[in-house]
Coordinates of C-alpha atoms in Angstrom, one line a residue:
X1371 CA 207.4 178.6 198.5
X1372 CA 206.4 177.0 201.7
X1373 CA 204.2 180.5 202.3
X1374 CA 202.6 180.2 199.0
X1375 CA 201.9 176.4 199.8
X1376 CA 200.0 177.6 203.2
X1377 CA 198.1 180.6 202.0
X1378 CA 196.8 178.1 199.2
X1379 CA 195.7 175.4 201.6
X1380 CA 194.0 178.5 203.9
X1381 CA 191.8 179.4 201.3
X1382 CA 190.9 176.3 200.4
X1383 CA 189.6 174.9 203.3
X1384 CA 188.2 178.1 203.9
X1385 CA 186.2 177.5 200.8
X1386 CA 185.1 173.9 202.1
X1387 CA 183.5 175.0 205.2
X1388 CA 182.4 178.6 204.6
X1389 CA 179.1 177.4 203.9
X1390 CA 178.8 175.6 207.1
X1391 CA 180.2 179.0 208.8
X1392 CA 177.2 180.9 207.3
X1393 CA 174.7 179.6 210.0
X1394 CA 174.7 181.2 213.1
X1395 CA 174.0 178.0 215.2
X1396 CA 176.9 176.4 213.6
X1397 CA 179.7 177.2 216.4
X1398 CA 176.9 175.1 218.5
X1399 CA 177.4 172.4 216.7
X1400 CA 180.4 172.5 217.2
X1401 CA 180.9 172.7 220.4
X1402 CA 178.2 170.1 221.1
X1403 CA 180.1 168.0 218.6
X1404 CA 183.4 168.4 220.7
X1405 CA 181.9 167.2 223.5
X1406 CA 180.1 164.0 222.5
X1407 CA 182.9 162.7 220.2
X1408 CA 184.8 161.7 223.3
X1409 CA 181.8 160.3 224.7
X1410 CA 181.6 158.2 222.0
X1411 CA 184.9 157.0 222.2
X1412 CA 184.1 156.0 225.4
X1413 CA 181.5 154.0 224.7
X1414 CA 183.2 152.7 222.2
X1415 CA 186.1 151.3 224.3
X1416 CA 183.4 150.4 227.0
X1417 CA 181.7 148.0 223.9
X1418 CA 184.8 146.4 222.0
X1419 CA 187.1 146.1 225.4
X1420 CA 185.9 143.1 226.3
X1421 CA 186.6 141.6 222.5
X1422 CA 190.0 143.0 222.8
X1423 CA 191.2 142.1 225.9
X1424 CA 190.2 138.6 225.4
X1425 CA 192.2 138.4 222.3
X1426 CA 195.2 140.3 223.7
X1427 CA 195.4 137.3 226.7
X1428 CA 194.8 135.0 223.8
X1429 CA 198.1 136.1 222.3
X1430 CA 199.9 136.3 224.9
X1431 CA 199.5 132.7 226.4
X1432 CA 201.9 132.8 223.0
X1433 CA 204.2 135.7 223.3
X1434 CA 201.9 137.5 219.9
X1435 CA 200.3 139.6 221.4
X1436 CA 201.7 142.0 218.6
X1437 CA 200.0 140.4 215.9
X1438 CA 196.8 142.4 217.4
X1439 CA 198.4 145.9 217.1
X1440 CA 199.2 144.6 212.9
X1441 CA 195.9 143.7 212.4
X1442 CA 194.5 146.5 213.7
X1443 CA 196.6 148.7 211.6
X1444 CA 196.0 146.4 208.5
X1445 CA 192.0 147.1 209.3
X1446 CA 192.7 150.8 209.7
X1447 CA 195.1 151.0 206.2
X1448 CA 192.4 149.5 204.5
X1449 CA 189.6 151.4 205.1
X1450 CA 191.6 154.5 204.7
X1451 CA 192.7 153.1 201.3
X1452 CA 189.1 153.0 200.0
X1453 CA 188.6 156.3 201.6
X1454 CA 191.3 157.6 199.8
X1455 CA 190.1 156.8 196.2
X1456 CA 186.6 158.6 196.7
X1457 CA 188.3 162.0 198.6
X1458 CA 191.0 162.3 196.0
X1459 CA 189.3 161.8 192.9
X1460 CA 186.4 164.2 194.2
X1461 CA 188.9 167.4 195.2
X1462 CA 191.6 166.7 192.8
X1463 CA 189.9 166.0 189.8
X1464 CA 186.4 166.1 190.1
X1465 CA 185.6 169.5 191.8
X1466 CA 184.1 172.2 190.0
X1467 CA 186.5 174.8 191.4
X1468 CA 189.8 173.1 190.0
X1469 CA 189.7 175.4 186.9
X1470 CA 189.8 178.5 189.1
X1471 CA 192.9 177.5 190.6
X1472 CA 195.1 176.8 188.0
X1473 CA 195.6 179.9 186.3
X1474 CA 197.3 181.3 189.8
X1475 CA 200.6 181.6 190.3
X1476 CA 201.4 178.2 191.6
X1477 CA 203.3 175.3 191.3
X1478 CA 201.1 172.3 190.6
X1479 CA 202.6 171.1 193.9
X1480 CA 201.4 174.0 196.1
X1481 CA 198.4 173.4 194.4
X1482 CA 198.1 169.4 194.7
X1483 CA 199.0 169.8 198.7
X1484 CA 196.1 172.0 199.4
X1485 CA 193.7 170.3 197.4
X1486 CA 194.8 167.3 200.3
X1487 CA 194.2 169.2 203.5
X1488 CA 190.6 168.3 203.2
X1489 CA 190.8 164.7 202.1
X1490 CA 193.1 164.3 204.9
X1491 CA 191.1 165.6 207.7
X1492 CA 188.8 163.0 206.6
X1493 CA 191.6 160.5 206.9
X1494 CA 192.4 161.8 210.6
X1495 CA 188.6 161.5 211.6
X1496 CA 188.0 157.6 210.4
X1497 CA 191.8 157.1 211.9
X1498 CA 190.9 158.6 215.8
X1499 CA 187.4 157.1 215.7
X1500 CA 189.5 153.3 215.3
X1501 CA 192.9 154.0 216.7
X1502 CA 192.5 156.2 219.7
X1503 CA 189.9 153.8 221.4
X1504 CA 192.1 151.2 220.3
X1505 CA 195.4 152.9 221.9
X1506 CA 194.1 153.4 225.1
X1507 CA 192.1 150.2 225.6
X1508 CA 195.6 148.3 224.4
X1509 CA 197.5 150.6 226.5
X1510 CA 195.8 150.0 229.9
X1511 CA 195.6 146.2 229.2
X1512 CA 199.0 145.3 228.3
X1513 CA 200.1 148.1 231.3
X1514 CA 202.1 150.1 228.7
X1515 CA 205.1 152.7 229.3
X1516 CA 204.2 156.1 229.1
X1517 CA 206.3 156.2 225.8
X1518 CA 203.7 153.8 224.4
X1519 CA 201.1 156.5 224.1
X1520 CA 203.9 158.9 223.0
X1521 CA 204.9 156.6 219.9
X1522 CA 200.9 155.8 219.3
X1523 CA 200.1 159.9 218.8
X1524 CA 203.4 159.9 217.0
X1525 CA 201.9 156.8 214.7
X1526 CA 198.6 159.1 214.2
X1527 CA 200.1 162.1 212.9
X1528 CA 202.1 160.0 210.2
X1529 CA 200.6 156.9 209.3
X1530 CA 197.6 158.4 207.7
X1531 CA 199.3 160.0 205.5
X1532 CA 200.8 157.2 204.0
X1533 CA 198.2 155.0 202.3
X1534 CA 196.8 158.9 201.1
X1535 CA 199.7 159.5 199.4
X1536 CA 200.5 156.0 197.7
X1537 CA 196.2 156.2 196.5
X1538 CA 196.8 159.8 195.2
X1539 CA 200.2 158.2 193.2
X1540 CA 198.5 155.9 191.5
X1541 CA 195.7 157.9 190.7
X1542 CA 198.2 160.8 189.3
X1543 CA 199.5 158.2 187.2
X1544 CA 196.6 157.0 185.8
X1545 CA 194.3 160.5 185.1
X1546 CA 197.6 161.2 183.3
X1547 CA 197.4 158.7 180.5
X1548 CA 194.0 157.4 180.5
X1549 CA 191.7 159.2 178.8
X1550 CA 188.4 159.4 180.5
X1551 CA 187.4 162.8 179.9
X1552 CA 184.6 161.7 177.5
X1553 CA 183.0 159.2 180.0
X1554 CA 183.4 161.7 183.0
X1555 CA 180.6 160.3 184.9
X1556 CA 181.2 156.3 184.4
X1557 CA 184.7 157.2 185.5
X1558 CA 183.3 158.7 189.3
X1559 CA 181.3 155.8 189.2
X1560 CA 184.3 152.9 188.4
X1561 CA 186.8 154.7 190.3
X1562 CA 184.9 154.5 193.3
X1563 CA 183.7 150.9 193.1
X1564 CA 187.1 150.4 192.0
X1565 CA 188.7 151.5 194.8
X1566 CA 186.2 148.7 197.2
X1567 CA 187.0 146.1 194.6
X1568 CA 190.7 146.8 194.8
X1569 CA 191.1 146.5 198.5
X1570 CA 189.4 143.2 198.1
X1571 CA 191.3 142.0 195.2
X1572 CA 194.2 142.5 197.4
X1573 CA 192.9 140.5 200.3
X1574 CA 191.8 137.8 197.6
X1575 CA 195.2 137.2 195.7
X1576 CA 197.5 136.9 199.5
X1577 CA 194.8 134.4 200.6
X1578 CA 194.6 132.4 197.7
X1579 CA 198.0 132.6 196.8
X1580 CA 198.7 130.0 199.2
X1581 CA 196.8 127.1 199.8
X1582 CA 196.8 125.4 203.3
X1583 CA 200.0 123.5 203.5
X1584 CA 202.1 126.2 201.9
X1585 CA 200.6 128.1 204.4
X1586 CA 201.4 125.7 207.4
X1587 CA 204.8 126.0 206.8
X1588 CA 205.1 129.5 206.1
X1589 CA 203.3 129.7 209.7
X1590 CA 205.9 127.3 211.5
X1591 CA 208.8 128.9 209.8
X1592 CA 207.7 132.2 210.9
X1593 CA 206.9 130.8 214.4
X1594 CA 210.3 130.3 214.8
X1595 CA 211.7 134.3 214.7
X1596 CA 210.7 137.0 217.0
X1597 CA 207.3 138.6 216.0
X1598 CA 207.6 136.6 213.3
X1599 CA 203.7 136.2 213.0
X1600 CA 203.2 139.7 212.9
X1601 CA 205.9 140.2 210.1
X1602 CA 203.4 137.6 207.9
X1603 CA 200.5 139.3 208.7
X1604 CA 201.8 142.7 207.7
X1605 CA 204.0 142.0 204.9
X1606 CA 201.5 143.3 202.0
X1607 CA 201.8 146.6 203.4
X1608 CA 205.5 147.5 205.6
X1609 CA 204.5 150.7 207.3
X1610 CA 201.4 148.7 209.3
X1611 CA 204.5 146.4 210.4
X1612 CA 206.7 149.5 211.8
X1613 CA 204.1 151.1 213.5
X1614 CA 202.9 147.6 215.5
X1615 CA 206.6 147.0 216.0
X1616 CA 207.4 150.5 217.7
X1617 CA 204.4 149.9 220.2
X1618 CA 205.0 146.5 221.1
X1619 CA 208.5 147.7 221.7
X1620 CA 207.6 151.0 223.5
X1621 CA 209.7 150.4 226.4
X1622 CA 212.6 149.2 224.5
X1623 CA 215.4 150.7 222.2
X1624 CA 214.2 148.4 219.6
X1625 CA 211.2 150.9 219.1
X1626 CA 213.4 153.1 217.8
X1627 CA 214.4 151.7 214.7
X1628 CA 210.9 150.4 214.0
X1629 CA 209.6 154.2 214.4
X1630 CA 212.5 155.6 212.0
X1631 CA 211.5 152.9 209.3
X1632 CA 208.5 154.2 209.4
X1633 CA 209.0 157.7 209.3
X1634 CA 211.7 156.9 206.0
X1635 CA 208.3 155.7 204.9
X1636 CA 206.4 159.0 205.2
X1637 CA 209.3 160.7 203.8
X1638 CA 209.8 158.6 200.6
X1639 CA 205.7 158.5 200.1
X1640 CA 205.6 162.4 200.6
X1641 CA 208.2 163.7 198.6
X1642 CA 207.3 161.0 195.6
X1643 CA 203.8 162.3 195.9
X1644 CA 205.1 166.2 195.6
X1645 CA 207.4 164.7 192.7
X1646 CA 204.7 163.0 190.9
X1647 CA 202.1 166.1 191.7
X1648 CA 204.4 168.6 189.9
X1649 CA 204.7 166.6 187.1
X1650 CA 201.6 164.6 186.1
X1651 CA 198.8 166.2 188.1
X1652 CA 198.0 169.3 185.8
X1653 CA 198.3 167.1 183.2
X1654 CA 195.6 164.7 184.0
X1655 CA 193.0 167.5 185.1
X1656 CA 193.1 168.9 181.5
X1657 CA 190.1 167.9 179.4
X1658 CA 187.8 166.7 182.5
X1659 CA 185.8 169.5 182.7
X1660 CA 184.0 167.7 179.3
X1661 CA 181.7 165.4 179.1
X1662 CA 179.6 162.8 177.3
X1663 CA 176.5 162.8 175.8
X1664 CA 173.7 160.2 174.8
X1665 CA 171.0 159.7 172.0
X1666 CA 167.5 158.0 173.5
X1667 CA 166.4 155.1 171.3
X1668 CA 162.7 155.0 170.5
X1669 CA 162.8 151.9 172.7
X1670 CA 164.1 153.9 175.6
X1671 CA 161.8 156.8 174.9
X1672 CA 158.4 154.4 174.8
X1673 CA 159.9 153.1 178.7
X1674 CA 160.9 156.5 179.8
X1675 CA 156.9 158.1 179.4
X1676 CA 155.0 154.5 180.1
X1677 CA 152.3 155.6 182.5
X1678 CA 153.1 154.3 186.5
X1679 CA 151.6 154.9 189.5
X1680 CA 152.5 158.8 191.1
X1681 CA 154.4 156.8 193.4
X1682 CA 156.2 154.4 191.9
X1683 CA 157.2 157.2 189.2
X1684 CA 158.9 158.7 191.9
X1685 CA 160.2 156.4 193.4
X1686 CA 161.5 155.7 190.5
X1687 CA 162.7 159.1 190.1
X1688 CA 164.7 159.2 192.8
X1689 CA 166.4 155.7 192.5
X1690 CA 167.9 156.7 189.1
X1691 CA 168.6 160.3 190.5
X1692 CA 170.9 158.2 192.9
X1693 CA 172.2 155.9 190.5
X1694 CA 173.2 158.2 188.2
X1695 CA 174.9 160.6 189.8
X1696 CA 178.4 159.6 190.9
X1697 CA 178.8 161.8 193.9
X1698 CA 175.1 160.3 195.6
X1699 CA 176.1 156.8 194.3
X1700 CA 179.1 156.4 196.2
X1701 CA 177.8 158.3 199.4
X1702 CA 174.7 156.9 199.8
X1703 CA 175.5 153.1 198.3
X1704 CA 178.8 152.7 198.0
X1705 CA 180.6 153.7 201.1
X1706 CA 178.1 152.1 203.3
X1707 CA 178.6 148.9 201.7
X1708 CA 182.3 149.0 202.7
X1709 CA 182.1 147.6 205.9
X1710 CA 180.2 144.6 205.8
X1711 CA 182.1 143.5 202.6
X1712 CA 185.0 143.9 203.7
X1713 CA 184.1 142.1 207.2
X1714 CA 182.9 139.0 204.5
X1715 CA 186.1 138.6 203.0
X1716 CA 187.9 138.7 206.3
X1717 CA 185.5 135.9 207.1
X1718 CA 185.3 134.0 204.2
X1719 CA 189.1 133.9 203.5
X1720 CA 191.4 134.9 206.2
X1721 CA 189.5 133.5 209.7
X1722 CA 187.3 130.5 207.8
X1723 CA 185.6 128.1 209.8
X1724 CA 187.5 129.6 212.9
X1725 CA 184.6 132.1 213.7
X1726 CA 181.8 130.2 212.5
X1727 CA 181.0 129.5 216.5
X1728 CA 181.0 132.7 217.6
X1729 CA 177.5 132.9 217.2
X1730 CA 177.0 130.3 219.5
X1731 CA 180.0 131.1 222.5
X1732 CA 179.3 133.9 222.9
X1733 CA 176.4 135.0 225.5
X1734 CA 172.7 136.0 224.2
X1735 CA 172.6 139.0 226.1
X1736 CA 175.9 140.0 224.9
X1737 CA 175.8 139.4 221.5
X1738 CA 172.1 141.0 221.0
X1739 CA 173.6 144.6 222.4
X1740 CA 176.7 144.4 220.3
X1741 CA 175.0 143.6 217.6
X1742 CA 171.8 146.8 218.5
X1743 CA 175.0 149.0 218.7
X1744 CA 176.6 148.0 215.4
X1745 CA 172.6 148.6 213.5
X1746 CA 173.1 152.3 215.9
X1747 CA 176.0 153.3 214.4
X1748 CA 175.6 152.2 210.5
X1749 CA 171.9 153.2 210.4
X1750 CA 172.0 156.6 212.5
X1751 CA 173.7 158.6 209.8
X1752 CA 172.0 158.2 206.6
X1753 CA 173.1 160.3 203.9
X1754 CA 170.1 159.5 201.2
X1755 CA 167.6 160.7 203.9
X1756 CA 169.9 164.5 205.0
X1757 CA 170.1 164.9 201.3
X1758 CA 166.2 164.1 200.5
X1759 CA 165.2 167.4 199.7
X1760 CA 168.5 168.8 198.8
X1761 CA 169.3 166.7 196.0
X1762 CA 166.7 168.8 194.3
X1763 CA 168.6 171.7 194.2
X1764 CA 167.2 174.3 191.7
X1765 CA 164.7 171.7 190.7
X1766 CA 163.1 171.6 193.8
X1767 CA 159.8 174.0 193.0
X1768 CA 159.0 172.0 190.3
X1769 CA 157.9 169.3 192.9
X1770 CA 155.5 172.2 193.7
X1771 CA 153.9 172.5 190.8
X1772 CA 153.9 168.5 190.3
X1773 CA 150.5 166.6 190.1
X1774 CA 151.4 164.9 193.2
X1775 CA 149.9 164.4 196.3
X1776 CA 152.2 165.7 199.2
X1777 CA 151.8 163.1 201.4
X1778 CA 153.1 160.7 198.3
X1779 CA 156.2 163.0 197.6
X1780 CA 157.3 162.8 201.2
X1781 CA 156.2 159.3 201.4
X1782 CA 158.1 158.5 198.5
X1783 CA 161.2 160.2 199.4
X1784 CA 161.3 158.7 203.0
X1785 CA 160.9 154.8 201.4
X1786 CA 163.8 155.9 198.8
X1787 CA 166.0 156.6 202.0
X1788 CA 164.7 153.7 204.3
X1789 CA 165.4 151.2 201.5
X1790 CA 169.0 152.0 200.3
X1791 CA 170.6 151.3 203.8
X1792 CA 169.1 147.5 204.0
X1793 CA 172.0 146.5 201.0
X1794 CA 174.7 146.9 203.7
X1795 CA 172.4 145.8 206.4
X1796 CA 170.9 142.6 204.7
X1797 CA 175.0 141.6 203.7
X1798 CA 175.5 142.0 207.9
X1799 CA 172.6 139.7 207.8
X1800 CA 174.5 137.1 206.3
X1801 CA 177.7 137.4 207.9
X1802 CA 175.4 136.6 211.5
X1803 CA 174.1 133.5 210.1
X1804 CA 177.3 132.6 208.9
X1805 CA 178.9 132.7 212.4
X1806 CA 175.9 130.8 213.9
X1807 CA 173.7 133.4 215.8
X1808 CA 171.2 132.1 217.1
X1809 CA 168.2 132.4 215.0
X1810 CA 165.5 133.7 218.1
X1811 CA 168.7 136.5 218.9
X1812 CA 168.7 136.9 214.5
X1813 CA 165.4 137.7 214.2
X1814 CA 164.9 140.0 217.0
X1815 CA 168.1 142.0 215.8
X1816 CA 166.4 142.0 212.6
X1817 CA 163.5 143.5 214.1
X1818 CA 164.1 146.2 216.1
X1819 CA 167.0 146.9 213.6
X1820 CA 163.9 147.6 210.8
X1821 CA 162.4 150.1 213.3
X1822 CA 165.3 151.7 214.3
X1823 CA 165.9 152.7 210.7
X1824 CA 162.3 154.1 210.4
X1825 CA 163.7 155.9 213.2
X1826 CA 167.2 156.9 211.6
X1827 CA 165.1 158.1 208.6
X1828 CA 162.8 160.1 210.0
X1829 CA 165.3 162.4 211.7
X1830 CA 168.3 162.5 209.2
X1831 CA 165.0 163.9 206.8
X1832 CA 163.9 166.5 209.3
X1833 CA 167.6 167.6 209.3
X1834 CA 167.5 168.5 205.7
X1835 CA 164.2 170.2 206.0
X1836 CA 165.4 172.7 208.8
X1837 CA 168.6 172.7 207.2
X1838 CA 168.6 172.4 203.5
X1839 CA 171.4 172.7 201.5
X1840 CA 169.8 173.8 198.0
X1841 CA 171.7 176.5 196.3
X1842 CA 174.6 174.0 195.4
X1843 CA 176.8 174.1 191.8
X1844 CA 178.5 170.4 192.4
X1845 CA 177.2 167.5 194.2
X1846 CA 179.8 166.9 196.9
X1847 CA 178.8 170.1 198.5
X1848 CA 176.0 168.5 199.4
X1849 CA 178.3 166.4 202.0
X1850 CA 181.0 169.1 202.7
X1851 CA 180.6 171.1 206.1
X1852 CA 177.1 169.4 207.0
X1853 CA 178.2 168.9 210.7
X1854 CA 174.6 168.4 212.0
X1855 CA 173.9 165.0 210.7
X1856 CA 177.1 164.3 212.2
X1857 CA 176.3 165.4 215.5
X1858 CA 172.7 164.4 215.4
X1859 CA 174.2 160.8 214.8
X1860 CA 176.7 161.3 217.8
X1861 CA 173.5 162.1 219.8
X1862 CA 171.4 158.9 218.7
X1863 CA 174.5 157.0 219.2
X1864 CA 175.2 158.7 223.0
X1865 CA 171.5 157.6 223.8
X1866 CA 171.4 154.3 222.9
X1867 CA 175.0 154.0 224.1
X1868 CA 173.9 154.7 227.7
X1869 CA 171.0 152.0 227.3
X1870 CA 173.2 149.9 226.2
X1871 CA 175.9 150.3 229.0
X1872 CA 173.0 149.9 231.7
X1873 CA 171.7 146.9 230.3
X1874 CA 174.9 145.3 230.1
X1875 CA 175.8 146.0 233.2
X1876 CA 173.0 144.7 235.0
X1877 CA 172.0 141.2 236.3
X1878 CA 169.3 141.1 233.5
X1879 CA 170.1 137.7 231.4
X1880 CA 166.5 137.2 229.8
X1881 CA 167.5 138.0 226.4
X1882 CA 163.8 138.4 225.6
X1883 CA 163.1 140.9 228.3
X1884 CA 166.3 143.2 227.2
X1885 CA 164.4 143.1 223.7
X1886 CA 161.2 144.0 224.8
X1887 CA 163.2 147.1 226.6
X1888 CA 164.7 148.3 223.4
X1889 CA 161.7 147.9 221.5
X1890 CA 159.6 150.0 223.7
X1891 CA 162.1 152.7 223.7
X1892 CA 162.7 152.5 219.7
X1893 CA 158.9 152.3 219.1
X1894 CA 158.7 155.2 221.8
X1895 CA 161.3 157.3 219.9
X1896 CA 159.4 156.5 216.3
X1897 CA 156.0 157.8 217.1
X1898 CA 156.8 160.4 218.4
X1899 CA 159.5 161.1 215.1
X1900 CA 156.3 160.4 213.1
X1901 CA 154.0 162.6 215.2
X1902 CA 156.5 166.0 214.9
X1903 CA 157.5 165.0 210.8
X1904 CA 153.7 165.7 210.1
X1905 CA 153.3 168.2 212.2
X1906 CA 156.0 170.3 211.1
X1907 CA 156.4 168.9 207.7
X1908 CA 153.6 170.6 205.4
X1909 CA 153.5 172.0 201.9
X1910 CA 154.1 175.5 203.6
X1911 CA 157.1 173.9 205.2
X1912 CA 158.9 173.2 201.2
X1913 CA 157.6 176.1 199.6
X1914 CA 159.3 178.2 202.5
X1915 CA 162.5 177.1 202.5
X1916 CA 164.1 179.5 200.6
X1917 CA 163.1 182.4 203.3

C-alpha cells in the first residue's frame, strides 16, 4: 500500500514541475535560488532581531518570555491556515488532472496523500521563511541548549502539517454535501475569500468574547500558574501551545511531555484526515468538472459594446479577466491582501491603543528602513505583472491582430499590474498612521514605495516576456514551477537588503539624507528598467514568442 501511496505522490509532483524542468537554464535557478534563500534569511534576522530581542527582555523582566514563542506560532498557524484553503481546494478539487487519476487503481487515500505533497511544500516554504529566522534569532538570545534547536527542527517537520490537515477536514466535509458543482467558479472565488474571512472571524469572536474586565481577571488568574499567559494566548489552537512549551522547556524533562502532546496531535490529525479522505473525498470531487452558464440581458449587452477609449477598453479587459477568474483573483488580490489585514485585526483588537506610539518611539532612521524593506518584500514579487502576457494563453495573437496601438497594449497591461498591488499597500498605509508615524517619514515611504513598484513591475513583466508560460489547459499552472519570479524577487530583495544593512549600520541619522540615498538608487534602477523594457520589448518581441 505504502508503495502505491509513494509511486502516486512521485508522479504527481513530477507532473507539477515538469514544465519548469523543460528549460535548460532552470537547474540555474535553482542553484542561484539555493544560495540566496539563506541570504535572505539572514537579512531577515539581521532586520527583525532587534524587534525580537527587545521583546524577549521585555518578557523576561516577567518570567514570559514564552508567550513570544506562542505568538509566533499562533502568527505562523494562521497564515498557514489561509494558505491551506487556496492549496487544497486548487489540487484536490479544482485541478484539471483529478479525473485522470481516479480511474487508477487506488484507494482514495493514496490518492488524497499525493494530491498533498505539493500543497505542503508550500506549507514548509511560508513555515522556514518565519520560523527558521525566528529559531535561531530566539535561540542565540535566550542562550538555548543545543536540544533547543533539536526540538525546533523536530517542531518544523510536524507542525505544518497540522493546521493542513484540519483545513483539508473541513473542506472534505463540506465538498461532500454541499452542492456547488453548478456555481463552480463563485465557489473558487468564496472559498478563498472565505478562508481570509475565517481566520479573522476567529480572531474577532476570542476578542470580543470578552470584554475588558472579564479579561482582567482571566489575565490575573492565569498570572498566577506557570506559563499561564502563554496557555491563554494559545488556547484557540493546542498544538501552537505544545510546540512553545517544548522550547521554552528545551533543557528540561518537562519538554518532553509537551513534545509528545504534540506529536498525539499530528497523529490523531493525520490518521482522521486519511479516514475522512477514504471516505468523503471521491465523493465530493464528483460533479465538479460542470459548470454554470449565464444569459446576457439586453442591458448588459448595450454596456458590454458601448464605445471606450482603446485604453480604457483594455484596461478594462484585463481587470475583469482578473476578477473573473478564480485562480488570478486569489493570486494576484487575494493572497496579497492577507497580510496587512491580518496585521489590522491584530491591531485593532488584540494590542489596541498599546501600539499606537510606536510610530513615534521608535527612531526615524529606523523605522523608514523597516518600513523600505517591508514595501521590498510585498512589492518585489508581483504575480499580475509575471502573468501579463501569459494570462492570454491561446488568445494571445488575437492582441496581434487588435486595432491597438502597441505602446497602449503594453501600457495598459503594465498600469493593470502596477495598480492591483496598492490595495494591500494603501491598507499598510493605514495601519502606519494608525500607530503614529510620523507624517514627513509617511510620505517619504509613500514615495519611494510608488517608484519602487514601477520598478517591481517593470521586471516581474520582462520575466514573463523571456519566459512565458502560454500553452497552459488550467489557470494554476500559470503559478506552479515558475521559480524565476521567485528568485528574481530573492535578488531585488538581496540588493536592497545590503543597502539597507549599510545604512543602518552607519552613523548616518538624517532621515532625509538616507531618503534621498534610496531614491537615487530606486530612480537609478527604474530608468534604466524603462530604457531595456523598450528596447527589448517590441511587436517582434510578442509575435515571436512561440519560437
Amino acid at each position: 500500500m505504502m508503495r502505491n501511496t509513494w509511486t502516486v505522490t512521485k508522479i504527481m509532483l513530477k507532473m507539477q514541475y515538469s514544465s519548469a524542468g523543460k528549460q535548460g537554464n532552470t537547474w540555474i535557478y535553482g542553484v542561484l535560488t539555493v544560495i540566496l534563500i539563506p541570504f535572505f534569511l539572514i537579512i531577515m534576522m539581521q532586520v527583525f532581531r532587534g524587534i525580537i530581542e527587545n521583546a524577549y527582555l521585555m518578557l523576561a523582566e516577567v518570567n514570559q518570555e514564552s508567550i513570544l514563542l506562542g505568538i509566533v506560532l499562533l502568527f505562523i498557524t494562521a497564515i498557514l491556515f489561509f494558505f491551506s484553503f487556496i492549496t487544497i481546494l486548487s489540487a484536490f478539487y479544482f485541478s484539471d488532472d483529478i479525473t485522470a487519476y481516479i480511474p487508477l487503481p487506488l484507494h482514495p487515500y493514496q490518492l488524497l496523500i499525493g494530491k498533498a505533497a505539493n500543497p505542503l511544500i508550500y506549507n514548509y516554504l511560508i513555515s522556514a521563511v518565519i520560523f527558521i529566522p525566528f529559531l535561531f534569532i530566539y535561540g542565540s538570545i535566550s542562550n538555548a541548549p543545543i536540544l533547543f534547536y533539536v526540538y525546533g527542527f523536530i517542531l518544523f517537520i510536524f507542525f505544518p502539517i497540522i493546521p493542513f490537515t484540519i483545513v483539508a477536514i473541513i473542506l472534505m466535509f463540506l465538498m461532500r454535501y454541499v452542492n456547488i458543482a453548478k456555481n463552480k467558479d463563485r465557489s473558487k472565488i468564496f472559498m478563498g475569500v472565505g478562508s481570509l474571512l475565517f481566520v479573522i472571524l476567529v480572531n474577532v469572536l476570542v476578542r470580543l468574547n470578552l470584554d475588558d474586565a472579564a479579561l482582567m481577571n482571566a489575565f490575573t488568574a492565569y498570572m498566577q500558574e506557570q506559563e499561564g499567559i502563554l496557555k491563554m494566548i494559545t488556547m484557540i489552537f493546542p498544538p501552537a501551545y505544545f510546540g512553545a512549551l517544548s522550547l521554552h522547556f528545551a533543557d528540561s524533562w518537562q519538554a518532553l511531555p509537551a513534545l509528545v502532546a504534540l506529536l498525539a496531535i499530528f497523529t490523531i490529525t493525520a490518521l482522521l484526515f486519511i479516514l475522512a479522505g477514504q471516505r468523503f473525498y471521491l465523493k465530493g470531487v464528483r460533479g465538479m468538472s460542470s459548470g454554470s452558464k449565464g444569459n446576457l440581458s439586453e442591458r448588459a449587452s448595450h454596456k458590454l459594446t458601448k464605445q471606450h477609449s482603446i485604453l480604457k477598453a483594455y484596461i478594462r479587459k484585463e481587470i475583469k479577466m482578473i476578477i473573473r477568474t478564480p485562480a488570478f483573483l486569489m493570486q494576484c488580490v487575494v493572497q496579497p491582501l492577507f497580510f496587512p489585514v491580518f496585521i489590522t485585526v491584530i491591531l485593532f483588537l488584540d494590542l489596541g491603543e498599546g501600539l499606537s506610539s510606536l510610530g513615534s518611539v521608535t527612531p526615524e532612521k529606523n523605522l523608514f528602513l523597516i518600513l523600505f524593506m517591508i514595501s521590498i518584500v510585498m512589492l518585489s514579487i508581483n504575480a499580475t505583472a509575471f502573468t501579463a502576457i501569459s494570462r492570454d494563453g491561446a488568445g494571445r495573437k488575437l492582441n496581434l491582430f487588435l486595432p491597438i496601438p502597441f505602446h497602449r497594449l503594453i501600457f495598459a497591461k503594465l498600469l493593470v499590474a502596477y495598480l492591483i498591488p496598492l490595495l494591500p499597500f494603501i491598507l499598510i498605509t493605514f495601519i502606519g498612521i494608525y500607530v503614529n508615524i510620523p507624517i514627513h517619514i509617511l510620505i517619504g515611504w509613500i514615495g519611494i514605495s510608488l517608484l519602487y513598484n514601477w520598478l517591481a513591475v517593470m521586471i516581474n513583466f520582462l520575466i514573463d516576456v523571456f519566459s512565458p508560460k502560454l500553452h497552459w489547459t488550467d489557470e494554476q499552472e500559470l503559478f506552479k514551477g515558475r521559480f524565476t519570479p521567485l528568485f528574481i524577487s530573492l535578488v531585488q530583495t538581496a540588493f536592497f537588503g545590503i543597502i539597507t544593512l549599510v545604512l543602518w549600520n552607519t552613523n548616518m541619522e538624517n532621515v532625509y539624507l538616507i531618503m534621498l540615498i534610496l531614491v537615487i538608487a530606486v530612480a537609478g534602477l527604474t530608468d534604466i528598467a524603462k530604457t531595456y523594457l523598450k528596447k527589448k520589448v517590441t511587436l517582434e518581441t510578442l509575435q515571436n514568442l512561440d519560437s
